[in-house]
Tab-separated table of C-alpha atoms in Angstrom:
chain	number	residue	atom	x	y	z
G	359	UNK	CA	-127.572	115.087	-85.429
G	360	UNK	CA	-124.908	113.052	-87.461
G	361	UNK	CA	-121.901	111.948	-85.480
G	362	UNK	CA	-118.234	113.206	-86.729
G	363	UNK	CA	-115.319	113.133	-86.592
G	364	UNK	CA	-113.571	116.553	-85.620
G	365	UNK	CA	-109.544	116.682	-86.142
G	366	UNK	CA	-107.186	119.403	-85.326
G	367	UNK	CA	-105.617	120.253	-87.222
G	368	UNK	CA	-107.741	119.569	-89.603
G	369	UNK	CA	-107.010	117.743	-92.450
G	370	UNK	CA	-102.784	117.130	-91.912
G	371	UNK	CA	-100.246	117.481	-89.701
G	372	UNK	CA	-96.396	116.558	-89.285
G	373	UNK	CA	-95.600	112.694	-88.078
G	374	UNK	CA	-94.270	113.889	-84.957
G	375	UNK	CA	-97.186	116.651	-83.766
G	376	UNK	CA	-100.276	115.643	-81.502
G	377	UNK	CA	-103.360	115.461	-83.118
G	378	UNK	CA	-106.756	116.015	-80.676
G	379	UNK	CA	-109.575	113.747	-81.650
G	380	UNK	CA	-112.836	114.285	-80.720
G	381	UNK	CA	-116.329	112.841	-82.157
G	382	UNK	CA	-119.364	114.819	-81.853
G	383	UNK	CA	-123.124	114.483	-82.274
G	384	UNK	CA	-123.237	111.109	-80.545
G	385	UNK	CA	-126.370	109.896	-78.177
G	386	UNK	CA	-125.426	111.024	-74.518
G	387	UNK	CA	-123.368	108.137	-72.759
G	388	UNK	CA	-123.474	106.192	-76.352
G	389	UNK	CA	-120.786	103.539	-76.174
G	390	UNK	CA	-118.308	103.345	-79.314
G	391	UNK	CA	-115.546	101.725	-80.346
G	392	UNK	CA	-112.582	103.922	-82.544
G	393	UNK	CA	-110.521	102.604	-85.184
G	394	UNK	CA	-107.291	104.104	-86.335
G	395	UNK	CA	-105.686	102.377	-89.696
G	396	UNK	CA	-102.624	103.560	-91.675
G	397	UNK	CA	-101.059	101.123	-94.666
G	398	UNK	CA	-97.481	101.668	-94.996
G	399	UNK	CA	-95.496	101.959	-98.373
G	400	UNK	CA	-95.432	98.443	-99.130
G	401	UNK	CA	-99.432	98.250	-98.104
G	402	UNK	CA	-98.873	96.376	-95.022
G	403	UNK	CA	-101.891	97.712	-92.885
G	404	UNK	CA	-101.613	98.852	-88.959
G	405	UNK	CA	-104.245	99.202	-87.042
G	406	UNK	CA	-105.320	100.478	-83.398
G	407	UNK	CA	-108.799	100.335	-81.960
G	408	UNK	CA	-110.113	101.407	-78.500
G	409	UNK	CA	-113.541	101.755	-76.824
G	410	UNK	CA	-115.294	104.705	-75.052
G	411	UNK	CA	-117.992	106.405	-73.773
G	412	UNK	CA	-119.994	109.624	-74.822
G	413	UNK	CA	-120.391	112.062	-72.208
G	414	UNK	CA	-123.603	113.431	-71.252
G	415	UNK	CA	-123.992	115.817	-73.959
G	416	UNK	CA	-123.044	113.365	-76.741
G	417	UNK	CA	-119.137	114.845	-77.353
G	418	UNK	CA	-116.601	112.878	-76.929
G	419	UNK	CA	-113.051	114.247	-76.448
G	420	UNK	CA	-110.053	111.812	-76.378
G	421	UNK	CA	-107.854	115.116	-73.932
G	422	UNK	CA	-110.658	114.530	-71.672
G	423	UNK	CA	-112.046	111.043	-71.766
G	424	UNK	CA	-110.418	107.428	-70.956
G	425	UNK	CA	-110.540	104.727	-73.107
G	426	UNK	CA	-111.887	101.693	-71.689
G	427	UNK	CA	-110.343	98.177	-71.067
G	428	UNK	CA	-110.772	96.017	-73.593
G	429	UNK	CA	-109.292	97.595	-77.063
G	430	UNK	CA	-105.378	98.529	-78.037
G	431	UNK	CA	-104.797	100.290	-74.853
G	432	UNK	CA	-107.112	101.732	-71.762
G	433	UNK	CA	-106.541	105.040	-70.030
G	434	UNK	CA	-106.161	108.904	-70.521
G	435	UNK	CA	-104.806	108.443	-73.966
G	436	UNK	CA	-105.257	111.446	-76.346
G	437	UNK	CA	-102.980	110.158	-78.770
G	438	UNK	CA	-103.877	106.346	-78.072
G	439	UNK	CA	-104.997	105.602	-81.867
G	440	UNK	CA	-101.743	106.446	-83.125
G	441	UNK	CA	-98.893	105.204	-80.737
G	442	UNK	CA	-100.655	101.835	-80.385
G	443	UNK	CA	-100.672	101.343	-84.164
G	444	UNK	CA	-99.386	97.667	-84.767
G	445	UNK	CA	-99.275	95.606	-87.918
G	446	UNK	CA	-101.905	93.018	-88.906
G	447	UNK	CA	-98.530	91.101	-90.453
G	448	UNK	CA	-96.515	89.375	-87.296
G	449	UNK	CA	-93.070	91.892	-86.581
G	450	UNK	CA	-93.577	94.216	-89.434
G	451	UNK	CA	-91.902	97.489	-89.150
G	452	UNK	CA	-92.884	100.954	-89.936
G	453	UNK	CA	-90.682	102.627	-92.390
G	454	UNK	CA	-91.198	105.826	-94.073
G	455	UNK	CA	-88.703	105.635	-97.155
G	456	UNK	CA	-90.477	108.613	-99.151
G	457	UNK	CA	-90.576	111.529	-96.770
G	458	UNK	CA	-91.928	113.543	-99.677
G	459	UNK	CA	-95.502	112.061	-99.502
G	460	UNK	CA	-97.683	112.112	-96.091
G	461	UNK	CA	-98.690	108.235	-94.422
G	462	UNK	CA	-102.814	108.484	-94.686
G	463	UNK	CA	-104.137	108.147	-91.175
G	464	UNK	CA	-107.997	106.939	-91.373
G	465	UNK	CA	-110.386	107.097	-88.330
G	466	UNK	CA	-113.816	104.989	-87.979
G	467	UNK	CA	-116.458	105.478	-85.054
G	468	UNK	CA	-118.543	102.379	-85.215
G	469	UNK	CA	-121.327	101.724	-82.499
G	470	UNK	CA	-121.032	99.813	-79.322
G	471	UNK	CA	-118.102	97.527	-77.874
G	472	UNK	CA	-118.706	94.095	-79.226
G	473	UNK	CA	-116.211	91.999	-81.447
G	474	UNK	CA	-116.719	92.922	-84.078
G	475	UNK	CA	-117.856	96.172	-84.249
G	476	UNK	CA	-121.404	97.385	-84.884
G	477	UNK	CA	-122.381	100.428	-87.216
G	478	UNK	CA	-119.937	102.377	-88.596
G	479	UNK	CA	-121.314	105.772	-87.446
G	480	UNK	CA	-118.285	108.099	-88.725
G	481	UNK	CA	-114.889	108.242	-90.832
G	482	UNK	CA	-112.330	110.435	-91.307
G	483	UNK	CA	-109.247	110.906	-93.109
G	484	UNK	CA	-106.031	112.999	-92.204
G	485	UNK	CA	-102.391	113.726	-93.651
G	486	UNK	CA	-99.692	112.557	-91.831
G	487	UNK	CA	-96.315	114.230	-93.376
G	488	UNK	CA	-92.967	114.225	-92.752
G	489	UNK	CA	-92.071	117.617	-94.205
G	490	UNK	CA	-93.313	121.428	-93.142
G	491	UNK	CA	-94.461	123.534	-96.337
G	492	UNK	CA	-90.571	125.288	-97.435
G	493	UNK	CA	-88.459	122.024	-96.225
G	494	UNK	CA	-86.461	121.699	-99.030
G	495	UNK	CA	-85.069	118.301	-99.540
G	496	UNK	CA	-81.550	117.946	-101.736
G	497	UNK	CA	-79.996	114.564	-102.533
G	498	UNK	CA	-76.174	115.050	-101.771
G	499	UNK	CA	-73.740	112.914	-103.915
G	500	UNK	CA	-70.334	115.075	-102.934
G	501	UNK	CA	-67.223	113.174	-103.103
G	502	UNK	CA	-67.610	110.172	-101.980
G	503	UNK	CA	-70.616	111.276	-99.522
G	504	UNK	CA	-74.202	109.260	-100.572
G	505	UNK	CA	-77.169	111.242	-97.891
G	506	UNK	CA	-79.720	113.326	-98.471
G	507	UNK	CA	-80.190	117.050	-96.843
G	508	UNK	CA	-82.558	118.735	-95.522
G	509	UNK	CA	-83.067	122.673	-95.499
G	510	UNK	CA	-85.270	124.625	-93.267
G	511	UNK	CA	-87.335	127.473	-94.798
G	512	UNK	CA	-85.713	130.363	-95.303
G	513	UNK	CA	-82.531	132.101	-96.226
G	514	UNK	CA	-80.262	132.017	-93.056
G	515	UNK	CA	-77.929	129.705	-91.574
G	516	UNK	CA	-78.908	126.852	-89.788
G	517	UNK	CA	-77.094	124.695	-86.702
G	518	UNK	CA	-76.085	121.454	-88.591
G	519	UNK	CA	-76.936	117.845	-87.283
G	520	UNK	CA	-75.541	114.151	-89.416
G	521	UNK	CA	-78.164	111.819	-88.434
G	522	UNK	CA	-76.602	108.198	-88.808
G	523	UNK	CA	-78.753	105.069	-88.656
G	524	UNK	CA	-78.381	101.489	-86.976
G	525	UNK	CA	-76.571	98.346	-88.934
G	526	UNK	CA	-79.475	98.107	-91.298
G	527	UNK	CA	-77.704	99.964	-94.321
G	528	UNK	CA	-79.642	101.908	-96.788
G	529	UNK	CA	-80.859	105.475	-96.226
G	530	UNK	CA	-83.086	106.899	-93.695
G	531	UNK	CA	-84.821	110.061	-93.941
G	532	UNK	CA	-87.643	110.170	-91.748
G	533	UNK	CA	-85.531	111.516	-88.609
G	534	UNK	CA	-83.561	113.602	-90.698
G	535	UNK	CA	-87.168	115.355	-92.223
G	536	UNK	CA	-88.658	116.200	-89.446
G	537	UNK	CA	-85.556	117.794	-87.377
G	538	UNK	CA	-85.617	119.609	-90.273
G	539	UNK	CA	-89.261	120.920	-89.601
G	540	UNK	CA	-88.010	122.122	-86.395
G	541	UNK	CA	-85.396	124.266	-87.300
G	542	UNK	CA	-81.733	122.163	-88.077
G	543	UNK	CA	-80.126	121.374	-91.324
G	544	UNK	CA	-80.086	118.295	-91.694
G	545	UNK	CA	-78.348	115.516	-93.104
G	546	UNK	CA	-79.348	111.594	-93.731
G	547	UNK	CA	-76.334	109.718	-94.122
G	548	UNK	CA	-76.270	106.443	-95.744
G	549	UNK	CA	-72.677	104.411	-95.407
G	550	UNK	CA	-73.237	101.188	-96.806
G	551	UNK	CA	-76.086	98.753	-98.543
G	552	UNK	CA	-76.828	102.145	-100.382
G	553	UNK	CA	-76.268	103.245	-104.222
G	554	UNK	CA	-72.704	103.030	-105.466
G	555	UNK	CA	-71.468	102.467	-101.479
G	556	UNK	CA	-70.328	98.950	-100.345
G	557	UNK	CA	-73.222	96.568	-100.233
G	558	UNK	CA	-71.278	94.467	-96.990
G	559	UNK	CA	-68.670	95.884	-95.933
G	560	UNK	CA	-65.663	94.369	-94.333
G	561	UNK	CA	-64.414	97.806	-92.608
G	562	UNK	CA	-65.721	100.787	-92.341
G	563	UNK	CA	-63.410	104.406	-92.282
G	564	UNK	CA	-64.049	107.301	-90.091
G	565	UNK	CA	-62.240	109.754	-93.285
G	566	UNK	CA	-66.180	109.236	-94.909
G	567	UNK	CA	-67.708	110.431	-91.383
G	568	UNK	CA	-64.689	113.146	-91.844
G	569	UNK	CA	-65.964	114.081	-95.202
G	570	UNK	CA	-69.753	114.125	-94.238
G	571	UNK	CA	-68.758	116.817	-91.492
G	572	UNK	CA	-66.925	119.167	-93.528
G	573	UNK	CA	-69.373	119.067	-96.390
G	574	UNK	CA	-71.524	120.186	-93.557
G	575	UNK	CA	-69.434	122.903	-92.517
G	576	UNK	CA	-68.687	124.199	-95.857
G	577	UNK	CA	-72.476	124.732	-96.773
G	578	UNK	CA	-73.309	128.157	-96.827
G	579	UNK	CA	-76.882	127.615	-94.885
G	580	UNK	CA	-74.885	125.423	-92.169
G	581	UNK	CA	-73.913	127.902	-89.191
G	582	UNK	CA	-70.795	126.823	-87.618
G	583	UNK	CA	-68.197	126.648	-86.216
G	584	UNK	CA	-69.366	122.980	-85.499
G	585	UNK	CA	-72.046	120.139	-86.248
G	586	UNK	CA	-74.256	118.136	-83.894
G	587	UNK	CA	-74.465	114.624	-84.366
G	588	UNK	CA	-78.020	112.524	-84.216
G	589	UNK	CA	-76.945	108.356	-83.991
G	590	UNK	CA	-78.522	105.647	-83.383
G	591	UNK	CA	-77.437	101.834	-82.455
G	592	UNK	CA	-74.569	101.426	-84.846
G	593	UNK	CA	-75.083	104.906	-85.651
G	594	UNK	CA	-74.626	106.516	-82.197
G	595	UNK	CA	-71.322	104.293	-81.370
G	596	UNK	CA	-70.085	105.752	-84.939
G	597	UNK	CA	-71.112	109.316	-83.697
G	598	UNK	CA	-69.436	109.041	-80.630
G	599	UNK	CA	-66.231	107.753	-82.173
G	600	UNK	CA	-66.666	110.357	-84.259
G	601	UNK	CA	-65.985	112.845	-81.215
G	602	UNK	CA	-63.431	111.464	-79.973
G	603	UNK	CA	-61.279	111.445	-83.210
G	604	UNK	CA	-62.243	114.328	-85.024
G	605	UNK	CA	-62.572	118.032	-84.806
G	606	UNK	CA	-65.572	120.386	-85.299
G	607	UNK	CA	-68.422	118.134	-83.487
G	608	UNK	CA	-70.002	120.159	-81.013
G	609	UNK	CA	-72.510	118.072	-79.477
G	610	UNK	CA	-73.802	114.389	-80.033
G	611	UNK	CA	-76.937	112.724	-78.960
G	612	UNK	CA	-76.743	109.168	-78.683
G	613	UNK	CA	-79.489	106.820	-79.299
G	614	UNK	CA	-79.227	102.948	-77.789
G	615	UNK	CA	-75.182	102.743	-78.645
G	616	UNK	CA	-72.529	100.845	-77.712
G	617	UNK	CA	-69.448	102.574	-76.423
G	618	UNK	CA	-67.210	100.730	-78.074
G	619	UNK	CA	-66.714	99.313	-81.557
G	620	UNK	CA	-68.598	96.686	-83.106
G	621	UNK	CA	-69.857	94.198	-85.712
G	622	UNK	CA	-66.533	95.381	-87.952
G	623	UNK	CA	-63.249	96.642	-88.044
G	624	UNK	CA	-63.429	100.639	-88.525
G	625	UNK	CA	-59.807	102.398	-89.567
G	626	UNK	CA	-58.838	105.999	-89.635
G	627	UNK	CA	-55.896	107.109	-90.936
G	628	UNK	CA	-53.251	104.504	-90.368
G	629	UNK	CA	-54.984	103.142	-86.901
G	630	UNK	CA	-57.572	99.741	-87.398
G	631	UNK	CA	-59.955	99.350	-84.501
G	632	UNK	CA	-60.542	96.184	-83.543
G	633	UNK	CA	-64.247	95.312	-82.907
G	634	UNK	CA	-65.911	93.697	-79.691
G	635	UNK	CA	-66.339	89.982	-80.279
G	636	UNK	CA	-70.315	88.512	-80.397
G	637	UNK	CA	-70.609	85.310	-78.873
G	638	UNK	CA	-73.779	83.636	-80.374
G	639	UNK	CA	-73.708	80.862	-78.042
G	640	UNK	CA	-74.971	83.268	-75.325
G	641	UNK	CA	-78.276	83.957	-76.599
G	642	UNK	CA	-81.846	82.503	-74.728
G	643	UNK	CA	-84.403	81.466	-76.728
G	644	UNK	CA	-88.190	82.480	-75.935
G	645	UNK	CA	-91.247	80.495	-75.425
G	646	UNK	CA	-92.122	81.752	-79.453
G	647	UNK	CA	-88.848	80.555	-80.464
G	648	UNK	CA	-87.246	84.453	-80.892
G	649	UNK	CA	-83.707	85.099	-79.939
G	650	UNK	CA	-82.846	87.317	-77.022
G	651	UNK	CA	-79.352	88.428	-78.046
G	652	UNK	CA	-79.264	90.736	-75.229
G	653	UNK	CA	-75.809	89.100	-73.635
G	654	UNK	CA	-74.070	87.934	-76.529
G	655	UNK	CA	-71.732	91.044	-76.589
G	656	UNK	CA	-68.259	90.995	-74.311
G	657	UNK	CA	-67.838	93.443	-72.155
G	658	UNK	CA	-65.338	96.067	-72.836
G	659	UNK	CA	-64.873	96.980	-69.690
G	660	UNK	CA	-63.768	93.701	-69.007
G	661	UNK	CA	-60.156	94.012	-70.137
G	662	UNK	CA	-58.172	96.791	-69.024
G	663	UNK	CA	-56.764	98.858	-72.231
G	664	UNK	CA	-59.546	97.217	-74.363
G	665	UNK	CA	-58.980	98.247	-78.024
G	666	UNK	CA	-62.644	98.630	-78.932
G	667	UNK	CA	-63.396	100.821	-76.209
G	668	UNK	CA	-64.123	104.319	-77.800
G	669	UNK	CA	-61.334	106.629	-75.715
G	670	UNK	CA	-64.530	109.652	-75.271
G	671	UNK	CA	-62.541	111.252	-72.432
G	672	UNK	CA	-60.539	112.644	-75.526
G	673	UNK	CA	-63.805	114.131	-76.832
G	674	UNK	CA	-64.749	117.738	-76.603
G	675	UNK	CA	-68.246	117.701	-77.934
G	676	UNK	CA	-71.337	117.860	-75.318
G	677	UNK	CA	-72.626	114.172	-74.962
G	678	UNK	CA	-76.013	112.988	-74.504
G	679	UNK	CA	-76.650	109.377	-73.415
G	680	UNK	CA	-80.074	108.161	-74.274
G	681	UNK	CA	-80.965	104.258	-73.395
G	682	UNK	CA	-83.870	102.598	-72.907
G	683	UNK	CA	-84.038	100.325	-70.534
G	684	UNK	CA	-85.418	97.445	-72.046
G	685	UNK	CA	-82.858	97.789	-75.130
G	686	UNK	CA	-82.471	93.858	-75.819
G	687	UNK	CA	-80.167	94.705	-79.064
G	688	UNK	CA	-77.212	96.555	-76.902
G	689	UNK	CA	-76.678	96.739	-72.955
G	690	UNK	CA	-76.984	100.674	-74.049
G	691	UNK	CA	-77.861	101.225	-70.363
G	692	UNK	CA	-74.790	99.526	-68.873
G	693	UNK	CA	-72.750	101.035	-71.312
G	694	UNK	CA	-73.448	104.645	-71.172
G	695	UNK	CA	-72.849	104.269	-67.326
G	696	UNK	CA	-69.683	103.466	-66.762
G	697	UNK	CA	-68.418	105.427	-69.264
G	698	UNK	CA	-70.456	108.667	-67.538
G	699	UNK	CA	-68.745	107.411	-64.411
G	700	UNK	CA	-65.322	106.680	-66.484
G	701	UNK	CA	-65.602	110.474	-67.473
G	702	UNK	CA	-66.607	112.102	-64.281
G	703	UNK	CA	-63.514	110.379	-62.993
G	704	UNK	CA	-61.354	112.139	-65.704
G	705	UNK	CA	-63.484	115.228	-64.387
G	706	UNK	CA	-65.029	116.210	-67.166
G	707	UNK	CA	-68.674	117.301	-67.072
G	708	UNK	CA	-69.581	117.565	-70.802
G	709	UNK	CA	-72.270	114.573	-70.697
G	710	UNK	CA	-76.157	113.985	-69.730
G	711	UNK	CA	-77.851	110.391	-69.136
G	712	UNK	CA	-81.585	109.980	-69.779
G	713	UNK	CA	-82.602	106.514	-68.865
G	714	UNK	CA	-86.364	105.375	-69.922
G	715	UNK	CA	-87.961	102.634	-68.110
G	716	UNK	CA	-90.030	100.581	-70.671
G	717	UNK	CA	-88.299	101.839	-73.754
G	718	UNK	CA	-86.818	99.252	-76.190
G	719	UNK	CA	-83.995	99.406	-78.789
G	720	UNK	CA	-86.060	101.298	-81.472
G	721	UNK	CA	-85.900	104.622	-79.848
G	722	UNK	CA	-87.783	106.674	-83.118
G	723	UNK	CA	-89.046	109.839	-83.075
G	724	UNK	CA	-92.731	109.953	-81.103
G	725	UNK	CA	-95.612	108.205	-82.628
G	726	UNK	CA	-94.195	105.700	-84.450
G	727	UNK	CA	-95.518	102.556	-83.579
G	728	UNK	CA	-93.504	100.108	-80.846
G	729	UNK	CA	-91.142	97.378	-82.534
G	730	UNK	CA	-90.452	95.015	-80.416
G	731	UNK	CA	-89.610	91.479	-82.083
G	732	UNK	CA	-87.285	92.097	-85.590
G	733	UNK	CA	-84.685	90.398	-87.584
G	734	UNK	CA	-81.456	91.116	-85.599
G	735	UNK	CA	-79.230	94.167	-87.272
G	736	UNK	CA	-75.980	91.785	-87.279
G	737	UNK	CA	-77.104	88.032	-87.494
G	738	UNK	CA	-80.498	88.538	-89.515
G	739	UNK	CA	-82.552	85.907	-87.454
G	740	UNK	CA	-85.445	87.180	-85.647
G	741	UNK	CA	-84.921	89.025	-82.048
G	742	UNK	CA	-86.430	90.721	-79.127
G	743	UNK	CA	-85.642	94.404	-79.574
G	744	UNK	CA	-87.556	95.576	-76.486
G	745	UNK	CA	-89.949	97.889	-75.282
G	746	UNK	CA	-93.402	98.328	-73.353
G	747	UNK	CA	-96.401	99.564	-75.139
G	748	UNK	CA	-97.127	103.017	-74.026
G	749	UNK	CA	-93.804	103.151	-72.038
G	750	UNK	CA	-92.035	103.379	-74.952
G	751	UNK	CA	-93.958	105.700	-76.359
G	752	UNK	CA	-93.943	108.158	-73.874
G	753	UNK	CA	-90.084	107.934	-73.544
G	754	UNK	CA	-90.110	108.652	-77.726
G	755	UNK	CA	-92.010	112.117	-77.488
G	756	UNK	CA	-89.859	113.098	-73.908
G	757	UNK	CA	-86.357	111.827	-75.620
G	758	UNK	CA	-87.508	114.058	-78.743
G	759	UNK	CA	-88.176	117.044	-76.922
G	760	UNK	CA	-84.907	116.849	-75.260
G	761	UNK	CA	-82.555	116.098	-78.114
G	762	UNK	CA	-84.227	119.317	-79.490
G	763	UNK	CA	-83.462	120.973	-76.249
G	764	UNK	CA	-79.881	119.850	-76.218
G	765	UNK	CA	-78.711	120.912	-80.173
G	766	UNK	CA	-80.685	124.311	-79.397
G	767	UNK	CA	-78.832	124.704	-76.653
G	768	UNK	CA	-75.073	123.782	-77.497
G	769	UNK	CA	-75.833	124.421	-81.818
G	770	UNK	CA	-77.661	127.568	-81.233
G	771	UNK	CA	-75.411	129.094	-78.389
């Protein structure tokens, strides 16, 4: 008997599904060692390895079997390979810019434990895509709106979601793709470093959020009467000042964000908010000579009648809070506290906290590798984002089921 590889499914599936991996036709108790390796857009390769043991009948099913000590990660780990993906090139970061084309996922069996590894014994190659057959994808360039939208299959209306992306400018669509795969319309909003937009800004205005929203609500495949909101980092502080200012936002997930303004001045109307001061000074240096910028933003809690506070009790959308609690970018945990506690006060109940031990700043949807060292969104040196291996992943595919959970529930009614 040859050994092989047996996927399913078979030959592709979306980014953020499982994918059970078994091997078959091996020698009873044989000893292997698997190999997971995906090469990003720019060919930077990532790789994952981990060692087992056949059972007695020569199958090997990662659902049912541990991996070993000794490779990327030990344990009951069925999706192992993937999550503990990292790059062979120090801090790289896995970015999906075309959504259109699948990331190739290749699997090796190769014989025994050693370093390195003995006979390759099997291969395999699968599809990893960001968009379900009918997704339709449609550049928007409305006004003065630059983003990209995403369609479900099928005539009817859909609940609308913006998704809006850290301080790292540019357009992101791999979020945006795959909520789209599950059901919501939605749109990637770029709002600066993008096209025709401002390349660095020195404010940013809320009437472009405005804009985004009512394009939303003026599709004919949006169902209304309002629009969810997916941020993250810079994006979910922009989200939730989005609630708090304007109408028609029905519920917003937030994603590691400040509750209060930063990095730079945003206006609406005739109102400039000021933004929370950074204080360089404050950051710790590790033993590899990365910044940990994880204090160097004030408080706003501080100072009574802070400016830069977002005022959320004036919101009416449903909030959810998600932080990790190793976020070294923003004190998201500290934050979203005390203003849950600032709100129950006001007695309003129209927010939920999910707090994930282990998780970092890069909260992405599950299966994408950790990040955990990159250049710093706002002063572009290199910085501990945060995270544990396998903690963070776990909190990825729970925090993804849940954001699901929560624009069902208050976009769907």
């Amino acid at each position: 008997v040859v050994p092989a590889i047996c996927l399913s499914p078979a030959a592709r599936s979306l980014f953020d599904e499982p994918l059970a991996i078994a091997v078959q036709g091996l020698s009873p108790r044989q000893q292997v060692t698997l190999r997971a390796s995906l090469r990003d857009e720019t060919g930077e390769l990532f790789q994952a390895c981990a060692r087992y043991q056949a059972g007695h009948d020569g199958d090997l099913d990662l659902a049912r079997c541990p991996a070993l000590p000794g490779g990327s990660f030990s344990g009951l780990e069925p999706m192992g390979l993937l999550w503990a993906l990292q790059p062979q090139k120090p801090f790289w970061w896995l970015v999906k810019r075309d959504v259109q084309s699948p990331f190739l996922l290749r699997l090796e069996v190769f014989e025994g434990h050693g370093e390195p590894p003995g006979r390759l014994l099997a291969q395999a190659q699968h599809e990893r895509a960001f968009l379900r057959d009918g997704v339709r994808r449609v550049p928007v360039r409305e006004g003065r709106i630059r983003a990209t939208l995403f369609l479900p299959p099928g005539e009817g209306t859909f609940p609308g979601i913006i998704d809006i992306y850290g301080y790292t400018g540019g357009l992101f669509e791999h979020r945006a793709s795959l909520l789209a795969n599950h059901g919501f319309a939605t749109l990637a909003l770029a709002y600066f470093k993008y096209e025709d937009l401002p390349q660095d800004p020195t404010k940013l205005h809320l009437e472009y959020f405005e804009e985004a929203v009512n394009y939303m609500l003026q599709h004919p495949q949006v169902k209304g009467p309002g629009v969810g909101l997916l941020g993250y980092s810079k994006g979910a502080e922009l989200s939730l000042t989005m609630a708090a200012y304007l109408k028609n936002i029905t519920a917003v997930a937030s994603l590691n964000g400040p509750v209060a303004n930063t990095v730079i001045p945003l206006c609406y109307k005739d109102k400039t908010i000021p933004f929370l001061p950074i204080y360089e000074q404050q950051a710790k240096v590790t033993d590899s000579n990365i910044f940990d910028y994880s204090d160097i933003l004030d408080d706003p809690f501080q100072t009574p009648g802070n400016q830069s506070l977002i005022p959320l009790e004036k919101a009416e959308a449903q909030l959810l809070f998600i932080v990790g609690q190793d976020d070294h970018v923003v004190k998201s945990e500290y934050h979203a506290t005390k203003v849950c506690k600032h709100l129950q006060a006001q007695g309003k109940k129209n927010f939920q906290f999910l707090s994930y031990p282990g998780a970092g700043h890069c909260i992405d949807p599950p299966f994408f590798p950790l990040y955990p060292v990159g250049k710093h969104p706002v002063l572009h040196k290199w910085a501990v984002l945060g995270g544990k291996l396998g903690a963070h992943s776990t909190a990825q595919v729970h925090a993804w089921s849940q954001i699901q959970a929560f624009f069902n529930k208050y976009l769907n009614g």
